[in-house]
């Protein structure tokens, strides 16, 4: 791996961490650095991840139009490069973006595609993340029993993997559902 490629991977990883922390300005700086490194290396293989991260950052910042554009770009690249795991991750993010935009039918379609691809790719953690977003969608649609079933599928994965942030979010979503039943 060249120094430029190492720069790109490191920048992507740091961008992802800062998005998770909610430090969106720092994330943007690292993602832009990663983009610059990818351009220097003339490498396209990690671009779907990079644009997915841009979409996640935009979504976290409430910039839904930018998020959608970055997500669609990531999806095109993932499909062009035939990287099915990345395609599944991008579809989850597009599902979240559609959910935030109130486009519930589109969100459901993206999430179903995401789950299928991630299942085939053996991406257990990412599948659980898509299930969590699907549960949020089901709650919004009033399908609370279906939401509880999906949460019962993803919570053990988060527990087993020590994915605390996702686990807390899933448990917080499930608590009122359990209280109602």
Coordinates of C-alpha atoms in Angstrom, one line a residue:
X1 CA 0.0 0.0 0.0
X2 CA 1.4 3.4 -0.9
X3 CA 1.6 6.4 1.4
X4 CA -1.2 8.1 -0.5
X5 CA -3.5 5.0 -0.1
X6 CA -2.6 4.9 3.6
X7 CA -3.5 8.5 3.9
X8 CA -6.9 7.9 2.2
X9 CA -7.8 4.9 4.4
X10 CA -6.7 6.7 7.6
X11 CA -8.7 9.8 6.6
X12 CA -11.8 7.7 5.9
X13 CA -11.5 6.0 9.3
X14 CA -11.0 9.2 11.1
X15 CA -14.0 10.8 9.3
X16 CA -16.2 7.8 10.4
X17 CA -15.1 8.2 14.0
X18 CA -15.8 11.9 14.0
X19 CA -19.3 11.3 12.4
X20 CA -20.1 8.9 15.2
X21 CA -19.0 11.4 17.8
X22 CA -21.1 14.1 16.2
X23 CA -18.0 16.2 15.4
X24 CA -19.1 17.0 11.9
X25 CA -16.6 19.7 11.0
X26 CA -13.7 17.5 12.0
X27 CA -15.3 14.7 10.0
X28 CA -15.6 16.9 6.9
X29 CA -11.9 17.9 7.1
X30 CA -10.8 14.2 7.3
X31 CA -13.1 13.1 4.5
X32 CA -12.0 15.9 2.2
X33 CA -8.4 14.9 2.9
X34 CA -9.3 11.3 2.1
X35 CA -10.9 12.4 -1.2
X36 CA -7.8 14.3 -2.1
X37 CA -5.6 11.3 -1.3
X38 CA -7.9 9.0 -3.5
X39 CA -7.6 11.5 -6.3
X40 CA -3.8 11.6 -6.1
X41 CA -3.6 7.8 -6.0
X42 CA -6.2 7.6 -8.8
X43 CA -7.8 4.8 -6.8
X44 CA -11.6 4.2 -7.0
X45 CA -12.0 1.1 -4.8
X46 CA -12.8 2.9 -1.6
X47 CA -14.8 5.7 -3.1
X48 CA -18.2 4.1 -2.3
X49 CA -17.2 4.1 1.3
X50 CA -16.0 7.7 1.1
X51 CA -19.2 9.0 -0.4
X52 CA -21.3 7.0 2.0
X53 CA -19.4 8.7 4.8
X54 CA -20.0 12.1 3.3
X55 CA -23.7 11.1 3.1
X56 CA -23.8 10.1 6.7
X57 CA -22.1 13.3 7.8
X58 CA -24.6 15.4 5.7
X59 CA -27.5 13.4 7.2
X60 CA -26.2 14.0 10.8
X61 CA -25.9 17.7 10.0
X62 CA -29.4 17.9 8.6
X63 CA -28.2 18.6 5.0
X64 CA -30.7 16.1 3.4
X65 CA -30.2 17.2 -0.2
X66 CA -26.4 16.9 0.0
X67 CA -26.8 13.6 1.9
X68 CA -29.0 12.2 -0.9
X69 CA -26.6 13.4 -3.6
X70 CA -23.6 11.8 -1.9
X71 CA -25.6 8.6 -1.1
X72 CA -26.6 8.3 -4.8
X73 CA -23.1 8.8 -5.9
X74 CA -21.9 6.2 -3.5
X75 CA -24.5 3.8 -4.7
X76 CA -23.5 4.3 -8.3
X77 CA -19.9 3.7 -7.5
X78 CA -20.6 0.6 -5.4
X79 CA -22.7 -0.9 -8.2
X80 CA -20.2 0.0 -10.9
X81 CA -17.4 -1.6 -8.9
X82 CA -19.6 -4.6 -7.9
X83 CA -18.9 -4.1 -4.2
X84 CA -22.0 -5.6 -2.8
X85 CA -21.2 -5.1 0.9
X86 CA -20.7 -1.4 0.3
X87 CA -23.8 -1.3 -1.8
X88 CA -25.8 -2.7 1.2
X89 CA -24.3 -0.1 3.5
X90 CA -25.1 2.7 1.2
X91 CA -28.6 1.5 0.8
X92 CA -29.0 1.6 4.6
X93 CA -27.8 5.2 4.6
X94 CA -30.2 6.1 1.7
X95 CA -33.0 4.5 3.7
X96 CA -32.1 6.7 6.6
X97 CA -32.1 9.7 4.4
X98 CA -35.4 8.8 2.9
X99 CA -36.8 8.3 6.4
X100 CA -35.6 11.8 7.4
X101 CA -37.2 13.2 4.3
X102 CA -40.5 11.5 5.1
X103 CA -40.3 9.2 2.1
X104 CA -41.4 6.1 3.9
X105 CA -42.0 3.8 1.0
X106 CA -38.7 4.6 -0.6
X107 CA -37.0 4.1 2.8
X108 CA -38.6 0.6 3.1
X109 CA -37.4 -0.3 -0.4
X110 CA -33.8 0.8 0.3
X111 CA -33.7 -1.0 3.6
X112 CA -35.1 -4.3 2.2
X113 CA -32.4 -4.2 -0.6
X114 CA -29.8 -3.4 2.0
X115 CA -30.8 -6.4 4.2
X116 CA -30.7 -8.8 1.3
X117 CA -27.2 -7.6 0.1
X118 CA -25.7 -7.6 3.6
X119 CA -27.1 -11.0 4.4
X120 CA -25.5 -12.4 1.2
X121 CA -22.2 -10.6 2.0
X122 CA -22.2 -12.0 5.5
X123 CA -22.0 -8.5 7.0
X124 CA -23.6 -9.3 10.4
X125 CA -23.0 -5.9 12.0
X126 CA -24.1 -3.9 9.0
X127 CA -27.2 -6.0 8.7
X128 CA -28.0 -5.3 12.3
X129 CA -27.6 -1.6 11.6
X130 CA -30.0 -1.9 8.7
X131 CA -32.5 -3.8 11.0
X132 CA -32.3 -0.9 13.5
X133 CA -33.2 1.6 10.9
X134 CA -36.0 -0.6 9.6
X135 CA -37.3 -0.8 13.2
X136 CA -37.4 3.0 13.3
X137 CA -39.3 3.0 10.1
X138 CA -41.8 0.5 11.4
X139 CA -42.4 2.6 14.5
X140 CA -43.0 5.6 12.3
X141 CA -45.5 3.6 10.3
X142 CA -47.2 2.4 13.4
X143 CA -46.1 -1.2 13.0
X144 CA -44.9 -1.6 16.5
X145 CA -45.0 -5.4 16.7
X146 CA -42.9 -5.7 13.6
X147 CA -40.5 -3.1 15.0
X148 CA -40.2 -5.2 18.2
X149 CA -39.5 -8.3 16.2
X150 CA -36.7 -6.7 14.1
X151 CA -35.2 -5.2 17.3
X152 CA -35.2 -8.7 18.9
X153 CA -33.1 -9.8 15.9
X154 CA -30.5 -6.9 16.0
X155 CA -30.1 -6.4 19.7
X156 CA -28.3 -9.7 20.3
X157 CA -25.9 -8.9 17.5
X158 CA -25.0 -5.5 19.0
X159 CA -24.6 -7.2 22.4
X160 CA -22.3 -9.9 21.0
X161 CA -20.2 -7.4 19.1
X162 CA -20.0 -4.8 21.9
X163 CA -21.6 -2.1 19.6
X164 CA -22.6 0.0 22.6
X165 CA -23.9 3.1 20.7
X166 CA -26.1 1.0 18.4
X167 CA -27.2 -1.2 21.4
X168 CA -28.3 1.9 23.4
X169 CA -30.2 3.2 20.5
X170 CA -32.0 -0.1 19.9
X171 CA -32.8 -0.6 23.6
X172 CA -34.2 3.0 23.8
X173 CA -36.4 2.3 20.8
X174 CA -37.5 -1.1 22.2
X175 CA -38.3 0.0 25.8
X176 CA -41.6 1.8 25.0
X177 CA -42.6 -1.1 22.7
X178 CA -42.2 -3.5 25.6
X179 CA -44.1 -1.2 27.9
X180 CA -47.0 -1.2 25.6
X181 CA -47.3 -5.0 25.3

